[in-house]
């Protein structure tokens, strides 16, 4: 979420204004610091302006931003300024969602609608009022028919030519670019009805006698043209308002970010600064109950932090020195001092917002079907309208021309394919926002559509099934446990082996006090040795013990049992005698077993793909009920294993969290990155699970299934509506039942069909996902 700082936010520096009389200036970009009031006063170092005495500000806090606009139905259309989509005619929208509630397109359409409403109502009353019992005779006596037509012309003209002008503009553009769309049909329908009526009023003599009444007047359809414009405008207003609801999820995310941060200066003083002035490396105070301003690391304090708005998990997470914190999460009762790491557009919240926005604008493969139909549909409708006109003009009852015009206009209006075009994008937009609220981020619409087809899930072990952090889980010793752990952990503190930190941390948690190590020695592939408190201590595998002529028989059976459970076992000898064994393991995440059970119930085959040894991998797989294991797999071989599964005809999803998983994530039909992992993994994946547990995959699949079901409902409704509407509007029911579809009814049906598609898409917000 890039910040958009207002350069006039610096507190009313009256002295500077009076001295220079200028607006705040922009930095040149050559220096790190600049004065916001004095042009040219810039520096590589912080300080004060030599002219006005103001503190120099960091230039990097004031990035230049450019708003790009895109079409909600055709994301490939990107422009630097607002306008209309050259393909479908819809108004372009900003690519980046902001908290700004103003929508110029909605404001304009609303203004035109409210002007059209009373005028179209008056035209409708003049045209139809004569048929109303009690009112008809009075209206006929008060306003003669010839005068009424002129009044209809006066009232309908601003409705058609001003209120409906955007439709004519877009219709003309569609013809000029040969991208025929809904506005082509609206412009044709309204234009034909209005021009026919205009000529009928201005030059009734050119019409055949059978179209003129006893007073020489020709029937007009100003009410149809005016009411169609009003109804289509109403549909546009309702559609724009409903579409804005699809962005509510992303706006809610944007609203989570605090507006200020409390910065701790080098001299120990504290000040509240706007969030856009926070830089990486700044020290920030987070007081009880406050929101964490940016992503960072705790350097002092202890507290519980509510991360539910990011991860979806309701339980607060304890944070102490060294732990990472996420911007926009809520601090509990403790006070924290953090060092800012990711700020501005680099924070997790900003990346989530951008990912959701990109996903909402992307195209699902199923939309290609709708686009293909729409490409041929509009020309087909124009042909159908011409055929209807000719059929009524040749075979219809008198007045044939009037019937021909009315039915041709009804065909053009009712067949507008707006609902067809909206069917897929609206569902994708709602699903992307719903997913973000559940901690499931879709990179694009294709991932949403494809995930439901997956039948095989390949998972990395470390960091995906497990916590990704080795932990001391087993201690078995023949001597005092505290003394045993003190000797082992003191020795390991001098080691750089990945498992050493786990032993040191585990021993300290169990109350061991570490001592100084002397004569430390590391034997590659075997272990370490040294002196602790005057005793010779050796820690390592069986090979190390054998090289020291130490018998391991006493603990061999126990060691085998621990290995079978997936633990890495180390022997510890003190003064040339075996003192015990330590078991280190990467604990399985609490949610993993439940998630795998749910995925199995959904018919998914689970395959573990890991670089760990066969014994450890099999132990974890057996404990979790995983279907198959590929162990001892090198990073560059992971993608090949996926290709092997795909060659068997399987639709594969891959879940991983490390750089070594990135090629496999890209190879899979759907790559799923654990949000607790690396940026490279997240960039390679189609889905990111913010929390980093497999239950997110269960939720994501359910959402994928619900979304595709919703899209198919929308497409079915749109296809059926258009397919059934056109022949009815053309008048096929008239010979059998005497039923004709008024152009006004056709306009109302067309508008509400679009709104109903959006309303159906919004139902995804209420679908139970779990």
XYZ file of C-alpha atoms in Angstrom:
770
model
C 0.000 0.000 0.000
C 2.011 2.926 -1.202
C 1.565 6.066 0.802
C 0.332 9.252 -0.830
C 1.637 11.991 1.416
C 0.163 15.418 1.197
C 3.076 17.805 0.846
C 1.165 20.516 2.680
C 0.954 18.553 5.935
C 3.864 20.344 7.612
C 2.410 22.385 10.426
C 1.565 25.919 9.332
C 5.095 27.313 9.322
C 3.983 30.941 9.300
C 7.503 32.324 9.377
C 8.418 30.440 6.247
C 5.237 31.365 4.448
C 5.658 35.001 5.220
C 9.293 34.918 4.227
C 8.977 33.066 0.918
C 5.323 33.237 0.048
C 5.655 29.830 -1.646
C 3.875 26.530 -1.505
C 5.913 23.622 -0.030
C 8.565 22.602 -2.539
C 9.416 19.222 -3.992
C 12.839 17.586 -3.496
C 15.036 17.310 -6.588
C 15.828 13.691 -5.778
C 19.594 14.271 -5.703
C 19.921 14.537 -1.921
C 18.617 12.487 0.990
C 17.234 15.499 2.916
C 15.555 18.726 1.806
C 13.725 21.769 3.158
C 9.995 21.696 2.330
C 9.863 25.514 2.102
C 13.153 26.668 0.595
C 13.948 25.617 -2.990
C 17.463 24.264 -3.440
C 18.157 23.747 0.263
C 19.094 20.067 0.255
C 21.662 17.933 2.048
C 23.033 14.424 2.325
C 22.834 14.670 6.125
C 19.962 15.489 8.511
C 19.928 18.973 10.005
C 18.180 22.317 9.722
C 17.626 24.670 6.801
C 20.184 27.522 6.838
C 17.525 29.919 5.502
C 14.435 29.279 7.630
C 15.683 27.005 10.401
C 13.187 24.217 9.664
C 14.276 20.608 10.139
C 15.259 19.015 6.839
C 12.981 16.153 5.805
C 13.806 12.816 4.241
C 13.197 12.996 0.511
C 12.533 9.251 0.308
C 9.395 9.763 2.386
C 7.809 11.630 -0.533
C 7.500 9.230 -3.445
C 5.904 10.291 -6.683
C 2.778 8.355 -7.480
C 0.829 7.877 -10.674
C -2.740 6.607 -10.799
C -3.522 4.111 -13.517
C -7.036 3.255 -14.646
C -8.354 -0.065 -15.901
C -11.616 -1.669 -16.973
C -13.343 -3.917 -14.396
C -14.224 -6.380 -17.148
C -11.119 -6.073 -19.339
C -8.037 -5.692 -17.092
C -5.738 -5.658 -20.125
C -6.989 -2.114 -20.778
C -4.780 0.290 -18.775
C -4.775 4.080 -19.187
C -3.039 6.980 -17.437
C -6.290 8.919 -17.078
C -9.988 8.164 -16.570
C -12.175 7.400 -19.557
C -14.217 4.603 -21.125
C -13.122 1.087 -21.989
C -12.669 0.807 -25.774
C -13.971 -2.773 -25.666
C -17.088 -2.707 -23.486
C -17.595 1.022 -22.938
C -17.636 0.834 -19.145
C -15.967 3.614 -17.172
C -12.354 2.879 -16.259
C -11.588 2.588 -12.555
C -8.378 3.263 -10.577
C -6.220 0.138 -10.358
C -5.369 0.859 -6.734
C -8.273 0.888 -4.284
C -8.173 3.725 -1.761
C -10.289 4.721 1.212
C -11.617 7.627 -0.845
C -15.369 7.111 -1.110
C -15.921 9.466 -4.072
C -16.692 7.774 -7.393
C -16.873 10.319 -10.256
C -18.670 7.866 -12.531
C -21.307 7.142 -9.889
C -21.716 10.861 -9.136
C -22.202 11.682 -12.825
C -24.655 8.866 -13.482
C -26.612 9.732 -10.322
C -26.876 13.387 -11.376
C -28.144 12.431 -14.827
C -30.577 9.892 -13.346
C -32.164 12.385 -10.956
C -32.607 14.907 -13.782
C -34.112 12.273 -16.072
C -36.535 10.863 -13.503
C -39.119 13.729 -13.278
C -38.818 14.598 -16.975
C -39.297 10.993 -18.121
C -42.179 10.659 -15.644
C -43.870 13.708 -17.134
C -43.426 12.375 -20.688
C -44.847 9.013 -19.626
C -47.863 10.747 -18.027
C -48.553 12.772 -21.180
C -48.318 9.678 -23.369
C -50.160 7.147 -21.214
C -52.376 9.313 -19.059
C -55.140 9.328 -21.655
C -55.649 5.611 -21.015
C -56.223 6.064 -17.281
C -59.865 6.024 -16.165
C -60.969 9.366 -14.744
C -57.789 11.144 -15.811
C -57.853 10.372 -19.536
C -60.902 12.519 -20.522
C -59.654 15.438 -18.395
C -56.183 15.249 -19.931
C -57.591 15.073 -23.473
C -59.717 18.188 -22.857
C -56.893 20.103 -21.148
C -54.032 19.297 -23.498
C -54.958 18.519 -27.084
C -53.149 15.583 -28.630
C -51.113 17.715 -31.028
C -49.939 20.016 -28.208
C -49.151 16.994 -26.005
C -46.739 15.645 -28.635
C -44.845 18.957 -28.706
C -44.672 18.926 -24.898
C -43.330 15.367 -25.005
C -40.673 16.494 -27.501
C -39.612 19.400 -25.251
C -39.469 17.230 -22.123
C -37.864 14.170 -23.738
C -35.114 16.023 -25.606
C -32.948 16.900 -22.522
C -33.464 13.365 -21.190
C -32.257 11.760 -24.414
C -29.600 14.270 -25.490
C -28.119 15.226 -22.099
C -29.007 12.509 -19.613
C -28.425 9.781 -22.195
C -25.447 11.431 -23.887
C -22.833 9.053 -22.339
C -24.664 6.122 -23.946
C -24.482 7.731 -27.387
C -20.785 8.551 -26.896
C -19.956 5.007 -25.911
C -22.167 3.572 -28.623
C -20.423 5.668 -31.276
C -17.007 4.684 -29.941
C -17.988 1.022 -30.078
C -18.959 1.313 -33.744
C -15.857 3.332 -34.606
C -13.557 0.756 -32.961
C -15.704 -2.194 -34.117
C -16.020 -3.433 -30.512
C -19.807 -3.683 -30.449
C -21.163 -3.824 -26.893
C -24.175 -3.077 -24.709
C -23.951 0.669 -25.406
C -24.188 -0.029 -29.142
C -27.619 -1.534 -28.556
C -28.764 1.144 -26.100
C -27.699 3.971 -28.420
C -29.402 2.279 -31.383
C -32.619 1.579 -29.497
C -33.003 5.003 -27.902
C -31.804 6.778 -31.051
C -34.294 4.998 -33.313
C -37.250 5.664 -30.968
C -36.326 9.340 -30.514
C -35.560 10.094 -34.187
C -38.716 8.322 -35.364
C -40.785 10.402 -32.930
C -38.938 13.642 -33.779
C -39.666 13.251 -37.491
C -43.281 12.299 -36.677
C -43.781 15.613 -34.844
C -41.820 17.877 -37.191
C -42.909 16.324 -40.523
C -45.962 14.062 -40.066
C -46.862 14.490 -43.746
C -44.058 12.216 -44.935
C -45.640 9.211 -43.205
C -48.238 7.056 -45.029
C -51.903 7.842 -44.271
C -52.419 4.620 -42.310
C -49.993 5.927 -39.636
C -51.856 9.255 -39.153
C -54.914 9.776 -36.976
C -57.977 11.852 -37.773
C -56.091 15.048 -36.846
C -53.137 14.143 -39.068
C -50.849 13.286 -36.121
C -48.491 10.283 -36.144
C -48.020 8.169 -33.015
C -44.749 8.968 -31.193
C -42.519 7.055 -28.758
C -40.849 9.832 -26.796
C -41.967 8.124 -23.606
C -40.144 4.930 -24.638
C -36.911 6.808 -25.410
C -37.031 8.894 -22.208
C -38.038 6.081 -19.865
C -35.417 3.742 -21.379
C -32.719 6.350 -20.644
C -33.991 6.813 -17.068
C -34.168 3.066 -16.438
C -30.728 2.384 -17.894
C -29.320 5.230 -15.793
C -30.975 3.735 -12.735
C -29.426 0.375 -13.605
C -26.009 2.018 -13.996
C -26.323 3.730 -10.614
C -27.402 0.503 -8.897
C -24.635 -1.431 -10.661
C -21.925 1.090 -9.712
C -23.069 1.083 -6.094
C -23.170 -2.705 -5.989
C -19.758 -2.955 -7.656
C -18.305 -0.659 -5.016
C -19.317 -3.249 -2.410
C -16.952 -5.747 -4.002
C -14.092 -3.519 -2.830
C -15.298 -3.359 0.770
C -12.912 -6.118 1.860
C -9.873 -4.354 0.465
C -11.031 -1.014 1.866
C -11.415 -2.677 5.256
C -7.807 -3.857 4.972
C -6.674 -0.352 4.060
C -8.501 1.031 7.062
C -6.506 -1.205 9.414
C -3.315 0.800 8.982
C -2.670 3.392 11.712
C -2.171 6.980 10.580
C 0.788 7.795 12.839
C 3.700 6.133 14.629
C 5.531 7.074 17.835
C 9.194 7.421 16.926
C 11.963 7.138 19.523
C 14.753 9.582 18.678
C 18.462 9.061 19.316
C 18.333 11.312 22.384
C 15.553 9.188 23.905
C 12.770 11.680 23.208
C 9.586 10.475 21.512
C 7.339 12.108 18.935
C 4.275 11.146 16.917
C 4.979 11.274 13.169
C 2.840 10.542 10.107
C 3.202 6.960 8.960
C 4.663 8.030 5.614
C 7.669 9.527 7.424
C 8.676 6.258 9.103
C 11.864 4.820 7.618
C 13.440 1.385 7.830
C 15.693 1.327 10.907
C 13.605 3.781 12.952
C 12.880 2.808 16.532
C 9.162 2.951 17.325
C 7.250 2.712 20.583
C 4.040 0.655 20.546
C 2.023 1.379 23.661
C -0.661 -0.912 25.119
C -3.751 -1.095 22.929
C -2.100 0.646 19.977
C -1.727 -0.727 16.471
C 1.735 -1.773 15.333
C 2.568 0.899 12.726
C 4.845 -1.075 10.346
C 6.489 -4.477 10.002
C 9.439 -4.743 12.339
C 11.319 -6.639 15.018
C 10.925 -6.315 18.779
C 14.064 -4.884 20.385
C 12.613 -4.341 23.858
C 9.511 -5.332 25.834
C 7.032 -8.187 25.986
C 3.349 -8.282 25.027
C 0.621 -10.313 23.353
C -0.319 -9.085 19.874
C -3.670 -9.718 18.182
C -2.851 -10.724 14.584
C -6.365 -11.870 13.671
C -6.902 -9.093 11.124
C -3.985 -10.464 9.094
C -3.981 -14.196 9.783
C -7.624 -14.850 10.689
C -6.489 -16.607 13.907
C -8.267 -15.292 17.033
C -5.585 -16.216 19.597
C -3.116 -13.425 20.452
C 0.569 -14.213 19.865
C 3.218 -13.525 22.503
C 5.991 -11.220 21.301
C 9.361 -10.786 23.005
C 12.779 -9.473 22.007
C 13.776 -10.739 18.554
C 10.235 -11.610 17.424
C 8.765 -10.068 14.289
C 5.600 -7.976 14.362
C 3.250 -7.117 11.522
C 1.960 -3.642 10.761
C -1.734 -2.980 11.620
C -1.892 -5.764 14.238
C -3.064 -4.709 17.706
C -0.785 -4.659 20.724
C -2.104 -6.057 24.002
C -1.353 -4.877 27.537
C 2.432 -4.704 27.270
C 4.695 -2.027 25.821
C 7.002 -2.813 22.891
C 9.873 -1.025 21.245
C 10.372 -2.199 17.671
C 12.841 -1.510 14.902
C 11.065 -0.729 11.630
C 12.011 -3.122 8.825
C 9.371 -2.972 6.080
C 7.621 0.360 5.564
C 5.269 1.887 3.003
C 4.533 -0.414 0.093
C 6.825 -3.114 1.514
C 4.728 -3.943 4.573
C 2.803 -7.204 4.630
C -0.500 -5.308 4.776
C 0.445 -3.246 1.711
C 1.482 -6.352 -0.197
C -1.766 -8.070 0.762
C -3.790 -5.081 -0.442
C -1.881 -4.969 -3.740
C -2.200 -8.723 -4.247
C -5.964 -8.589 -3.666
C -6.326 -5.604 -5.993
C -4.357 -7.386 -8.735
C -6.396 -10.561 -8.278
C -9.648 -8.625 -8.513
C -8.578 -7.166 -11.852
C -7.348 -10.445 -13.355
C -9.242 -12.680 -15.766
C -10.440 -16.193 -15.074
C -10.169 -18.683 -17.969
C -13.926 -19.253 -17.816
C -14.419 -15.609 -18.804
C -13.088 -16.434 -22.264
C -16.384 -18.228 -22.890
C -18.399 -15.117 -22.031
C -16.123 -12.913 -24.140
C -16.414 -15.235 -27.123
C -20.212 -15.229 -26.890
C -20.357 -11.433 -26.437
C -18.184 -10.928 -29.536
C -20.831 -12.512 -31.752
C -23.847 -11.681 -29.628
C -24.192 -7.946 -30.335
C -24.016 -8.278 -34.142
C -26.497 -11.145 -33.866
C -28.864 -8.930 -31.868
C -28.656 -6.155 -34.463
C -29.508 -8.717 -37.152
C -32.383 -10.003 -34.988
C -33.700 -6.437 -34.576
C -33.585 -5.882 -38.348
C -35.391 -9.183 -38.956
C -38.041 -8.254 -36.355
C -38.495 -4.861 -38.010
C -38.921 -6.386 -41.472
C -41.223 -9.142 -40.239
C -43.555 -6.692 -38.516
C -43.406 -4.236 -41.397
C -44.260 -6.928 -43.970
C -46.548 -9.270 -42.042
C -47.709 -7.281 -39.022
C -51.058 -5.588 -38.434
C -51.599 -1.904 -39.070
C -49.932 0.432 -38.305
C -47.114 -1.835 -39.458
C -44.297 0.718 -39.316
C -45.125 1.626 -35.721
C -45.187 -2.018 -34.652
C -41.936 -2.638 -36.532
C -40.138 0.247 -34.794
C -41.411 -0.631 -31.306
C -40.457 -4.314 -31.499
C -37.066 -3.645 -33.080
C -36.285 -1.188 -30.270
C -37.420 -3.725 -27.640
C -35.075 -6.350 -29.122
C -32.127 -3.960 -29.086
C -32.706 -2.910 -25.478
C -33.497 -6.244 -23.803
C -30.507 -8.003 -25.388
C -27.820 -5.738 -23.904
C -25.129 -8.226 -22.747
C -24.122 -6.298 -19.638
C -25.096 -9.158 -17.309
C -23.038 -11.533 -19.428
C -19.953 -9.348 -19.147
C -20.320 -8.839 -15.406
C -20.916 -12.500 -14.536
C -17.277 -13.519 -14.033
C -15.486 -10.309 -12.881
C -17.948 -9.606 -10.089
C -17.583 -13.095 -8.592
C -13.781 -12.908 -8.823
C -13.710 -9.516 -7.101
C -15.889 -10.685 -4.224
C -13.971 -13.958 -3.842
C -10.603 -12.177 -3.741
C -11.801 -9.897 -0.962
C -13.416 -12.748 0.961
C -10.200 -14.752 0.717
C -8.127 -11.858 2.067
C -10.331 -11.689 5.141
C -9.655 -15.400 5.731
C -5.891 -15.095 5.352
C -5.950 -16.606 1.823
C -4.444 -14.406 -0.885
C -5.065 -15.284 -4.534
C -2.535 -13.857 -6.989
C -4.973 -14.042 -9.901
C -8.360 -15.311 -11.013
C -6.825 -18.349 -12.698
C -5.655 -19.634 -9.311
C -9.202 -19.291 -7.936
C -10.638 -21.252 -10.831
C -7.946 -23.950 -10.975
C -7.631 -24.743 -7.259
C -10.934 -26.608 -7.147
C -9.671 -29.031 -9.846
C -6.589 -30.083 -7.861
C -6.490 -33.791 -6.974
C -2.891 -34.020 -5.655
C -1.271 -31.780 -3.082
C 2.530 -31.890 -2.826
C 3.877 -30.470 0.437
C 7.329 -29.611 1.636
C 8.020 -30.889 5.156
C 10.069 -28.195 6.883
C 8.077 -25.038 7.472
C 4.956 -26.399 5.796
C 3.999 -29.515 7.749
C 6.344 -28.578 10.581
C 7.184 -25.389 12.431
C 10.437 -25.009 10.507
C 12.389 -24.483 13.735
C 14.255 -27.438 15.354
C 13.404 -27.951 19.030
C 14.894 -30.060 21.787
C 12.159 -32.603 22.460
C 13.873 -35.574 24.158
C 16.406 -35.813 27.011
C 17.470 -39.260 28.299
C 20.416 -39.397 30.710
C 21.967 -41.623 33.338
C 23.130 -38.632 35.438
C 21.511 -35.502 36.868
C 19.508 -33.910 34.024
C 20.484 -30.339 34.891
C 24.195 -31.188 34.950
C 23.797 -33.186 31.753
C 22.076 -30.305 29.929
C 24.574 -27.766 31.276
C 27.491 -29.740 29.807
C 25.785 -30.420 26.470
C 24.345 -26.915 25.922
C 27.535 -25.140 27.032
C 29.465 -27.122 24.438
C 26.852 -26.502 21.703
C 26.802 -22.762 22.344
C 30.217 -22.620 20.665
C 28.939 -24.583 17.640
C 27.500 -23.147 14.427
C 25.506 -26.277 13.588
C 21.777 -25.570 12.898
C 20.719 -27.975 15.660
C 23.032 -26.390 18.240
C 20.743 -23.416 18.824
C 17.815 -25.780 19.485
C 19.815 -27.613 22.187
C 20.967 -24.370 23.816
C 17.463 -22.878 23.835
C 15.884 -26.125 25.086
C 18.430 -26.471 27.915
C 17.909 -22.883 29.064
C 14.128 -23.373 29.062
C 14.678 -26.400 31.319
C 16.679 -24.298 33.793
C 20.261 -25.076 32.803
C 22.908 -22.417 33.423
C 25.579 -22.394 30.734
C 29.305 -22.416 31.460
C 32.447 -21.408 29.613
C 33.911 -23.873 27.084
C 37.612 -24.596 26.653
C 39.491 -26.559 23.978
C 36.482 -26.544 21.665
C 36.824 -28.701 18.546
C 34.400 -29.436 15.725
C 34.678 -32.650 13.719
C 32.869 -32.311 10.385
C 30.126 -34.883 9.932
C 30.520 -36.246 13.462
C 30.046 -33.643 16.203
C 31.883 -31.398 18.696
C 34.057 -31.774 21.797
C 35.637 -29.583 24.477
C 35.994 -28.958 28.226
C 33.131 -27.696 30.397
C 33.723 -27.088 34.106
C 36.900 -29.162 33.897
C 35.165 -32.176 32.349
C 35.792 -33.549 28.838
C 32.495 -33.398 26.915
C 31.733 -34.831 23.456
C 28.442 -34.474 21.593
C 27.642 -36.014 18.211
C 26.589 -39.076 16.278
C 27.566 -42.719 16.700
C 30.655 -42.251 14.509
C 32.038 -39.653 16.936
C 31.484 -41.986 19.879
C 33.199 -44.864 18.055
C 36.196 -42.669 17.247
C 36.510 -41.966 20.982
C 36.072 -45.673 21.886
C 32.862 -44.934 23.800
C 30.262 -47.716 23.960
C 26.747 -46.562 22.891
C 24.964 -49.837 23.547
C 23.146 -48.589 26.671
C 21.156 -45.999 24.719
C 21.072 -47.633 21.262
C 17.511 -48.960 21.513
C 16.178 -45.641 22.798
C 18.021 -43.819 20.004
C 16.416 -46.060 17.381
C 12.970 -45.408 18.879
C 13.492 -41.641 18.712
C 14.716 -41.831 15.119
C 11.591 -43.776 14.191
C 9.606 -40.837 15.533
C 11.468 -38.492 13.196
C 13.938 -37.093 15.727
C 17.624 -36.419 15.114
C 19.546 -38.157 17.921
C 22.882 -37.047 19.412
C 24.980 -38.925 21.947
C 26.622 -37.054 24.838
C 29.748 -38.378 26.580
C 31.314 -36.876 29.737
C 34.844 -37.870 30.749
C 34.923 -40.728 28.192
C 31.684 -42.273 29.472
C 28.298 -42.157 27.695
C 26.064 -39.876 29.757
C 22.877 -39.887 27.636
C 21.201 -38.844 24.414
C 19.391 -35.752 23.084
C 16.566 -35.824 20.544
C 15.947 -32.772 18.350
C 12.964 -32.542 16.030
C 11.087 -30.016 13.982
C 7.626 -30.137 15.653
C 4.599 -30.730 13.462
C 2.231 -27.748 13.402
C -0.826 -28.218 15.595
C -3.148 -27.676 12.627
C -1.411 -30.027 10.165
C -3.141 -33.300 11.109
C -6.607 -31.713 11.023
C -5.915 -30.085 7.649
C -4.638 -33.323 6.072
C -7.702 -35.171 7.359
C -9.981 -32.541 5.765
C -8.082 -32.681 2.474
C -8.292 -36.493 2.416
C -12.039 -36.218 3.013
C -12.141 -33.954 -0.040
C -10.478 -36.628 -2.164
C -7.014 -35.052 -2.269
C -3.891 -37.238 -2.429
C -1.117 -35.836 -0.192
C 2.528 -36.276 -1.249
C 5.494 -35.165 0.875
C 8.472 -33.788 -1.049
C 11.508 -33.151 1.141
C 15.267 -33.024 1.202
C 15.284 -34.820 4.568
C 16.439 -38.408 4.886
C 14.051 -41.278 4.226
C 13.738 -42.380 7.864
C 12.768 -38.960 9.228
C 10.419 -38.259 6.320
C 8.677 -41.639 6.614
C 8.213 -41.156 10.349
C 6.468 -37.815 9.832
C 4.404 -39.186 6.939
C 3.231 -42.178 8.950
C 2.236 -40.002 11.872
C 0.154 -37.728 9.620
C -1.273 -40.354 7.259
C 0.424 -38.886 4.188
C -0.100 -40.993 1.068
C 3.362 -40.922 -0.491
C 6.881 -39.626 0.226
C 9.711 -38.384 -1.971
C 12.728 -38.012 0.356
C 16.350 -36.988 -0.177
C 15.208 -34.719 -3.015
C 17.609 -31.953 -3.978
C 16.150 -28.453 -4.613
C 16.682 -28.652 -8.370
C 14.883 -32.026 -8.468
C 11.624 -30.888 -6.878
C 10.133 -29.504 -10.093
C 11.008 -32.778 -11.863
C 9.018 -34.737 -9.281
C 6.006 -32.535 -9.984
C 6.383 -33.111 -13.728
C 6.388 -36.831 -12.989
C 3.046 -36.548 -11.164
C 1.597 -34.336 -13.899
C 2.649 -36.888 -16.518
C 0.381 -39.352 -14.681
C -2.534 -37.022 -15.446
C -2.762 -35.458 -12.000
C -3.697 -31.831 -11.338
C -1.042 -30.795 -8.836
C -0.852 -28.073 -6.208
C 2.448 -27.493 -4.408
C 2.729 -25.964 -0.922
C 6.104 -24.684 0.247
C 7.842 -21.837 2.009
C 11.493 -21.665 0.951
C 13.608 -20.397 -1.910
C 14.296 -24.020 -2.821
C 10.543 -24.530 -3.324
C 10.147 -21.701 -5.860
C 10.760 -23.771 -9.056
C 8.269 -26.419 -7.906
C 5.715 -23.755 -6.960
C 5.997 -22.332 -10.462
C 5.719 -25.805 -12.056
C 2.516 -26.738 -10.218
C -0.913 -25.933 -11.634
C -1.377 -23.972 -8.405
C 1.582 -22.926 -6.248
C 0.705 -22.302 -2.594
C 3.176 -20.274 -0.533
C 3.139 -20.266 3.244
C 3.050 -16.611 4.312
C 5.602 -17.355 7.020
C 8.163 -18.234 4.335
C 10.325 -16.345 1.863
C 9.360 -13.576 -0.556
C 10.672 -15.696 -3.443
C 8.206 -18.476 -2.614
C 5.331 -15.970 -2.404
C 6.302 -14.437 -5.770
C 6.277 -17.897 -7.408
C 2.892 -18.943 -6.024
C -0.690 -18.413 -7.154
C -1.994 -18.589 -3.575
C -0.400 -17.327 -0.360
C -1.558 -18.492 3.065
C -0.865 -15.589 5.433
C -0.956 -17.743 8.560
C 1.143 -20.477 6.994
C -0.878 -23.565 7.943
C -2.553 -26.108 5.706
C -6.048 -25.321 6.972
C -5.807 -22.310 4.672
C -5.720 -24.709 1.702
C -8.966 -26.297 2.901
C -10.582 -22.850 3.105
C -9.115 -21.805 -0.253
C -10.505 -24.898 -2.016
C -13.959 -24.350 -0.559
C -13.875 -20.725 -1.669
C -12.670 -21.775 -5.136
C -15.538 -24.253 -5.472
C -18.109 -21.716 -4.251
C -16.756 -19.054 -6.624
C -16.916 -21.240 -9.729
C -20.429 -22.337 -8.777
C -21.373 -18.666 -8.422
C -19.833 -17.764 -11.792
C -21.710 -20.581 -13.518
C -24.955 -19.401 -11.922
C -24.295 -15.898 -13.238
C -23.423 -17.096 -16.734
C -26.445 -19.411 -16.848
C -28.747 -16.611 -15.778
C -27.272 -14.183 -18.303
C -27.389 -16.699 -21.182
C -30.926 -17.807 -20.413
C -32.127 -14.252 -19.894
C -30.743 -13.010 -23.215
C -31.756 -16.139 -25.106
C -35.340 -15.973 -23.850
C -35.632 -12.185 -23.929
C -34.833 -11.573 -27.576
C -37.628 -13.683 -29.148
C -40.181 -12.362 -26.637
C -39.161 -8.783 -27.454
C -39.332 -9.609 -31.171
C -42.998 -10.542 -30.692
C -43.115 -14.324 -31.100
C -45.850 -14.515 -28.450
C -48.104 -12.003 -30.197
C -49.737 -14.415 -32.697
C -50.642 -16.837 -29.881
C -51.364 -14.673 -26.829
C -51.451 -11.103 -28.144
C -48.446 -10.248 -25.899
C -45.963 -7.556 -26.904
C -42.990 -6.437 -24.799
C -42.849 -2.672 -24.399
C -39.367 -1.135 -24.883
C -39.748 0.358 -21.399
C -40.310 -3.069 -19.851
C -37.348 -4.350 -21.851
C -35.153 -1.551 -20.445
C -36.231 -2.314 -16.883
C -35.559 -6.025 -17.361
C -32.137 -5.338 -18.863
C -31.097 -3.052 -15.986
C -32.270 -5.373 -13.257
C -30.603 -8.389 -14.869
C -27.211 -6.720 -14.390
C -27.985 -5.823 -10.791
C -29.186 -9.358 -10.067
C -25.884 -10.801 -11.345
C -23.970 -8.511 -8.986
C -26.285 -9.360 -6.099
C -25.659 -13.053 -6.711
C -21.893 -12.448 -6.734
C -22.150 -10.628 -3.395
C -23.681 -13.783 -1.898
C -20.118 -15.164 -1.809
C -19.565 -12.941 1.214
C -22.083 -15.078 3.104
C -21.096 -18.547 1.895
C -19.918 -20.725 4.788
C -16.263 -21.551 4.194
C -15.149 -22.691 7.663
